[in-house]
Amino acid sequence: MANKVAVYRKEHFNAAHRLANPTWSVEENERVFGKCALPNYHGHNYELIVKVIGEPDPETGYVIDMKLLSDLIQREIVARFDHRNLNLDTVEFRSLNPTAENIAVVIFNLLRPHLENKLDLQVRLYETPRNFVEYPA
Amino acid sequence: MVYLTRIEHFNAAHRLFNPDWTTEKNEEVFGKCANTNWHGHNFELYVTVKGLPDPETGFIFDAKKLSLVIKERVVEKLDHRNLNLDVDFMHGKLCSIENLVMGIWQELLPGLPERVQLHCVKLVETPKIYIEYYGE
């Protein structure tokens, strides 16, 4: 589809988390997750890049109105996760380890139903300036 | 004088909270930063020292040694920790980055050789917020 264009919107949220598998012992969690398993949590400035792909609308020239996309991310993602503890304060990670991988999948699944079917979606999440993940791969 | 800056980083949780206040008052003043279960940041720490280049090495201070001082004295205590709960030099203090940066200064000072002066500790909390402390 030669006419498809990708548009990107960046947003961010700051949150606490820890990595742990509740079915494992403390020692096993420390062995696998290292200091990310420390019991009192740590945190990150998460940078979120949402990529939407589609053909520009012939009437507006937009793939999607960036303001509407921003509002959607603010409402569905930032309002949910910003200044929260991902393990304790969110239903999404009550029984799901909040790795960057899982957070990206959760974000995708929260946004997807709000976008038209003809649009493709990809989520890139920076946990630190050096660690980032993409979904779908 | 010549100035040398070394950048290190750590990821940590914290909350802004005055234990003498009610929950409502804390929320009013600190907003979402008062969230009971913490939030967190990727902190960037800039440590600037000043001095004159050593005649034998040309260095004010070996940047690798400065990195080790910062890591051993500060980053080890802060990285992947809860700043309110886990950090000895923050006990009893409000966990703002202002207080944190002053605490970091005190931790670093004894780790530096006499001929090197600590000039500035700068702590970047988010891409839009940072604090500088000059020991004044």
GROMACS .gro file of C-alpha atoms in nm:
model
  273
    1MET     CA    1   0.000   0.000   0.000
    2ALA     CA    2   0.213   0.280  -0.135
    3ASN     CA    3  -0.005   0.556   0.008
    4LYS     CA    4   0.024   0.456   0.371
    5VAL     CA    5   0.185   0.705   0.607
    6ALA     CA    6   0.298   0.654   0.966
    7VAL     CA    7   0.229   0.926   1.222
    8TYR     CA    8   0.379   0.928   1.571
    9ARG     CA    9   0.273   1.086   1.898
   10LYS     CA   10   0.502   1.102   2.202
   11GLU     CA   11   0.368   1.110   2.554
   12HIS     CA   12   0.522   1.026   2.890
   13PHE     CA   13   0.438   0.909   3.236
   14ASN     CA   14   0.636   0.859   3.557
   15ALA     CA   15   0.564   0.548   3.758
   16ALA     CA   16   0.698   0.310   4.020
   17HIS     CA   17   0.718  -0.065   3.977
   18ARG     CA   18   0.908  -0.377   4.066
   19LEU     CA   19   0.963  -0.702   3.880
   20ALA     CA   20   0.873  -1.020   4.061
   21ASN     CA   21   0.711  -1.354   3.999
   22PRO     CA   22   0.481  -1.417   4.298
   23THR     CA   23   0.512  -1.795   4.260
   24TRP     CA   24   0.890  -1.778   4.313
   25SER     CA   25   1.091  -1.741   4.634
   26VAL     CA   26   1.259  -1.410   4.725
   27GLU     CA   27   1.594  -1.564   4.630
   28GLU     CA   28   1.472  -1.683   4.290
   29ASN     CA   29   1.323  -1.339   4.217
   30GLU     CA   30   1.651  -1.171   4.312
   31ARG     CA   31   1.848  -1.416   4.101
   32VAL     CA   32   1.638  -1.351   3.789
   33PHE     CA   33   1.532  -0.986   3.829
   34GLY     CA   34   1.828  -0.852   4.032
   35LYS     CA   35   1.775  -0.509   4.183
   36CYS     CA   36   1.453  -0.470   3.980
   37ALA     CA   37   1.299  -0.709   4.235
   38LEU     CA   38   1.380  -0.492   4.539
   39PRO     CA   39   1.070  -0.491   4.762
   40ASN     CA   40   1.018  -0.117   4.805
   41TYR     CA   41   0.986  -0.045   4.432
   42HIS     CA   42   1.185   0.183   4.203
   43GLY     CA   43   1.067   0.393   3.914
   44HIS     CA   44   1.109   0.532   3.567
   45ASN     CA   45   1.025   0.817   3.336
   46TYR     CA   46   0.846   0.617   3.071
   47GLU     CA   47   0.845   0.766   2.721
   48LEU     CA   48   0.571   0.636   2.500
   49ILE     CA   49   0.570   0.664   2.123
   50VAL     CA   50   0.245   0.563   1.956
   51LYS     CA   51   0.268   0.495   1.583
   52VAL     CA   52  -0.048   0.498   1.373
   53ILE     CA   53  -0.036   0.389   1.009
   54GLY     CA   54  -0.296   0.458   0.743
   55GLU     CA   55  -0.377   0.647   0.429
   56PRO     CA   56  -0.427   1.022   0.465
   57ASP     CA   57  -0.795   1.110   0.456
   58PRO     CA   58  -0.869   1.282   0.121
   59GLU     CA   59  -1.073   1.557   0.294
   60THR     CA   60  -0.842   1.643   0.586
   61GLY     CA   61  -0.504   1.512   0.475
   62TYR     CA   62  -0.476   1.343   0.815
   63VAL     CA   63  -0.403   0.978   0.894
   64ILE     CA   64  -0.547   1.065   1.235
   65ASP     CA   65  -0.598   1.399   1.407
   66MET     CA   66  -0.290   1.426   1.634
   67LYS     CA   67  -0.489   1.617   1.895
   68LEU     CA   68  -0.743   1.337   1.913
   69LEU     CA   69  -0.460   1.082   1.932
   70SER     CA   70  -0.296   1.279   2.212
   71ASP     CA   71  -0.626   1.306   2.399
   72LEU     CA   72  -0.680   0.932   2.359
   73ILE     CA   73  -0.332   0.848   2.498
   74GLN     CA   74  -0.380   1.094   2.785
   75ARG     CA   75  -0.717   0.948   2.874
   76GLU     CA   76  -0.642   0.578   2.833
   77ILE     CA   77  -0.275   0.557   2.930
   78VAL     CA   78  -0.136   0.864   3.110
   79ALA     CA   79  -0.435   0.913   3.338
   80ARG     CA   80  -0.413   0.544   3.429
   81PHE     CA   81  -0.038   0.509   3.488
   82ASP     CA   82   0.114   0.852   3.560
   83HIS     CA   83   0.246   0.893   3.916
   84ARG     CA   84   0.117   0.546   4.004
   85ASN     CA   85   0.266   0.228   4.128
   86LEU     CA   86   0.208  -0.011   3.839
   87ASN     CA   87   0.204  -0.317   4.068
   88LEU     CA   88  -0.026  -0.174   4.334
   89ASP     CA   89  -0.238   0.097   4.174
   90THR     CA   90  -0.345  -0.054   3.843
   91VAL     CA   91  -0.578  -0.345   3.764
   92GLU     CA   92  -0.378  -0.428   3.451
   93PHE     CA   93  -0.070  -0.542   3.646
   94ARG     CA   94  -0.235  -0.696   3.947
   95SER     CA   95  -0.133  -1.039   3.822
   96LEU     CA   96   0.097  -0.945   3.532
   97ASN     CA   97   0.464  -0.861   3.580
   98PRO     CA   98   0.508  -0.495   3.473
   99THR     CA   99   0.807  -0.547   3.245
  100ALA     CA  100   0.848  -0.300   2.962
  101GLU     CA  101   0.733  -0.580   2.730
  102ASN     CA  102   0.409  -0.636   2.918
  103ILE     CA  103   0.344  -0.264   2.961
  104ALA     CA  104   0.375  -0.213   2.584
  105VAL     CA  105   0.128  -0.496   2.516
  106VAL     CA  106  -0.116  -0.357   2.772
  107ILE     CA  107  -0.091  -0.009   2.620
  108PHE     CA  108  -0.153  -0.150   2.273
  109ASN     CA  109  -0.460  -0.336   2.393
  110LEU     CA  110  -0.595  -0.026   2.570
  111LEU     CA  111  -0.557   0.191   2.260
  112ARG     CA  112  -0.654  -0.052   1.983
  113PRO     CA  113  -1.033  -0.053   2.041
  114HIS     CA  114  -1.042   0.327   2.009
  115LEU     CA  115  -0.883   0.338   1.665
  116GLU     CA  116  -1.057   0.270   1.337
  117ASN     CA  117  -0.997  -0.080   1.199
  118LYS     CA  118  -0.833   0.056   0.886
  119LEU     CA  119  -0.553   0.208   1.096
  120ASP     CA  120  -0.252   0.003   1.209
  121LEU     CA  121  -0.103   0.061   1.551
  122GLN     CA  122   0.241   0.008   1.698
  123VAL     CA  123   0.362   0.105   2.043
  124ARG     CA  124   0.721   0.186   2.142
  125LEU     CA  125   0.793   0.227   2.510
  126TYR     CA  126   1.116   0.363   2.656
  127GLU     CA  127   1.170   0.250   3.014
  128THR     CA  128   1.505   0.429   3.026
  129PRO     CA  129   1.689   0.620   2.753
  130ARG     CA  130   1.868   0.293   2.679
  131ASN     CA  131   1.596   0.028   2.718
  132PHE     CA  132   1.295   0.029   2.494
  133VAL     CA  133   1.049  -0.219   2.350
  134GLU     CA  134   0.806  -0.232   2.058
  135TYR     CA  135   0.476  -0.410   2.014
  136PRO     CA  136   0.375  -0.563   1.780
  137ALA     CA  137   0.726  -0.673   1.685
  138MET     CA  138   3.992   2.702   3.737
  139VAL     CA  139   3.878   2.423   3.510
  140TYR     CA  140   3.550   2.242   3.555
  141LEU     CA  141   3.492   1.871   3.500
  142THR     CA  142   3.144   1.714   3.493
  143ARG     CA  143   3.064   1.345   3.516
  144ILE     CA  144   2.712   1.220   3.440
  145GLU     CA  145   2.568   0.914   3.613
  146HIS     CA  146   2.212   0.790   3.642
  147PHE     CA  147   1.982   0.597   3.870
  148ASN     CA  148   1.620   0.485   3.867
  149ALA     CA  149   1.421   0.523   4.186
  150ALA     CA  150   1.078   0.551   4.344
  151HIS     CA  151   0.968   0.827   4.578
  152ARG     CA  152   0.672   1.032   4.694
  153LEU     CA  153   0.635   1.385   4.819
  154PHE     CA  154   0.470   1.375   5.155
  155ASN     CA  155   0.481   1.570   5.478
  156PRO     CA  156   0.401   1.328   5.763
  157ASP     CA  157   0.280   1.616   5.983
  158TRP     CA  158  -0.001   1.695   5.738
  159THR     CA  159  -0.330   1.522   5.664
  160THR     CA  160  -0.375   1.322   5.346
  161GLU     CA  161  -0.591   1.605   5.208
  162LYS     CA  162  -0.330   1.870   5.279
  163ASN     CA  163  -0.058   1.655   5.118
  164GLU     CA  164  -0.273   1.608   4.809
  165GLU     CA  165  -0.349   1.977   4.795
  166VAL     CA  166   0.019   2.076   4.806
  167PHE     CA  167   0.194   1.787   4.631
  168GLY     CA  168  -0.083   1.669   4.397
  169LYS     CA  169  -0.022   1.335   4.231
  170CYS     CA  170   0.337   1.338   4.363
  171ALA     CA  171   0.185   1.246   4.701
  172ASN     CA  172   0.042   0.917   4.566
  173THR     CA  173   0.051   0.672   4.858
  174ASN     CA  174   0.211   0.386   4.666
  175TRP     CA  175   0.495   0.593   4.519
  176HIS     CA  176   0.589   0.683   4.164
  177GLY     CA  177   0.932   0.696   4.005
  178HIS     CA  178   1.185   0.850   3.774
  179ASN     CA  179   1.498   0.795   3.571
  180PHE     CA  180   1.726   1.043   3.746
  181GLU     CA  181   2.030   1.190   3.570
  182LEU     CA  182   2.301   1.310   3.807
  183TYR     CA  183   2.562   1.566   3.695
  184VAL     CA  184   2.855   1.615   3.930
  185THR     CA  185   3.090   1.904   3.853
  186VAL     CA  186   3.426   1.945   4.024
  187LYS     CA  187   3.674   2.227   3.974
  188GLY     CA  188   4.047   2.262   4.012
  189LEU     CA  189   4.368   2.312   3.822
  190PRO     CA  190   4.510   2.038   3.601
  191ASP     CA  191   4.764   1.824   3.782
  192PRO     CA  192   5.109   1.898   3.631
  193GLU     CA  193   5.185   1.526   3.593
  194THR     CA  194   4.856   1.395   3.451
  195GLY     CA  195   4.691   1.705   3.306
  196PHE     CA  196   4.373   1.602   3.490
  197ILE     CA  197   4.175   1.803   3.744
  198PHE     CA  198   4.061   1.463   3.862
  199ASP     CA  199   4.053   1.134   3.676
  200ALA     CA  200   3.698   1.117   3.533
  201LYS     CA  201   3.693   0.741   3.584
  202LYS     CA  202   3.777   0.790   3.954
  203LEU     CA  203   3.508   1.058   3.980
  204SER     CA  204   3.264   0.810   3.832
  205LEU     CA  205   3.363   0.550   4.093
  206VAL     CA  206   3.323   0.801   4.379
  207ILE     CA  207   2.973   0.890   4.255
  208LYS     CA  208   2.877   0.525   4.206
  209GLU     CA  209   3.013   0.399   4.537
  210ARG     CA  210   2.896   0.687   4.755
  211VAL     CA  211   2.565   0.777   4.591
  212VAL     CA  212   2.437   0.560   4.305
  213GLU     CA  213   2.477   0.236   4.503
  214LYS     CA  214   2.249   0.380   4.770
  215LEU     CA  215   1.988   0.523   4.531
  216ASP     CA  216   1.962   0.303   4.224
  217HIS     CA  217   1.648   0.087   4.210
  218ARG     CA  218   1.559   0.204   4.562
  219ASN     CA  219   1.273   0.378   4.726
  220LEU     CA  220   1.413   0.719   4.821
  221ASN     CA  221   1.172   0.760   5.113
  222LEU     CA  222   1.230   0.417   5.264
  223ASP     CA  223   1.569   0.281   5.162
  224VAL     CA  224   1.816   0.571   5.173
  225ASP     CA  225   1.993   0.642   5.502
  226PHE     CA  226   2.081   1.003   5.425
  227MET     CA  227   1.719   1.089   5.339
  228HIS     CA  228   1.568   0.956   5.662
  229GLY     CA  229   1.359   1.219   5.835
  230LYS     CA  230   1.373   1.456   5.538
  231LEU     CA  231   1.105   1.552   5.288
  232CYS     CA  232   1.186   1.357   4.974
  233SER     CA  233   1.204   1.648   4.728
  234ILE     CA  234   1.486   1.661   4.474
  235GLU     CA  235   1.602   1.980   4.647
  236ASN     CA  236   1.671   1.785   4.965
  237LEU     CA  237   1.804   1.490   4.768
  238VAL     CA  238   2.058   1.702   4.584
  239MET     CA  239   2.182   1.855   4.912
  240GLY     CA  240   2.212   1.507   5.060
  241ILE     CA  241   2.408   1.387   4.756
  242TRP     CA  242   2.646   1.681   4.799
  243GLN     CA  243   2.717   1.580   5.161
  244GLU     CA  244   2.774   1.217   5.058
  245LEU     CA  245   3.018   1.310   4.781
  246LEU     CA  246   3.225   1.566   4.970
  247PRO     CA  247   3.434   1.326   5.185
  248GLY     CA  248   3.507   1.110   4.879
  249LEU     CA  249   3.696   1.379   4.688
  250PRO     CA  250   4.069   1.451   4.724
  251GLU     CA  251   4.168   1.781   4.884
  252ARG     CA  252   4.297   1.944   4.568
  253VAL     CA  253   3.955   1.903   4.399
  254GLN     CA  254   3.659   2.122   4.491
  255LEU     CA  255   3.301   2.012   4.448
  256HIS     CA  256   3.136   2.284   4.239
  257CYS     CA  257   2.786   2.172   4.149
  258VAL     CA  258   2.552   1.880   4.186
  259LYS     CA  259   2.274   1.884   3.930
  260LEU     CA  260   1.990   1.636   3.937
  261VAL     CA  261   1.752   1.594   3.645
  262GLU     CA  262   1.422   1.445   3.756
  263THR     CA  263   1.235   1.467   3.426
  264PRO     CA  264   1.327   1.617   3.088
  265LYS     CA  265   1.158   1.936   3.213
  266ILE     CA  266   1.272   1.958   3.576
  267TYR     CA  267   1.619   1.978   3.726
  268ILE     CA  268   1.781   2.114   4.039
  269GLU     CA  269   2.131   2.253   4.093
  270TYR     CA  270   2.316   2.289   4.421
  271TYR     CA  271   2.642   2.479   4.465
  272GLY     CA  272   2.694   2.414   4.834
  273GLU     CA  273   2.596   2.768   4.927
   0.00000   0.00000   0.00000
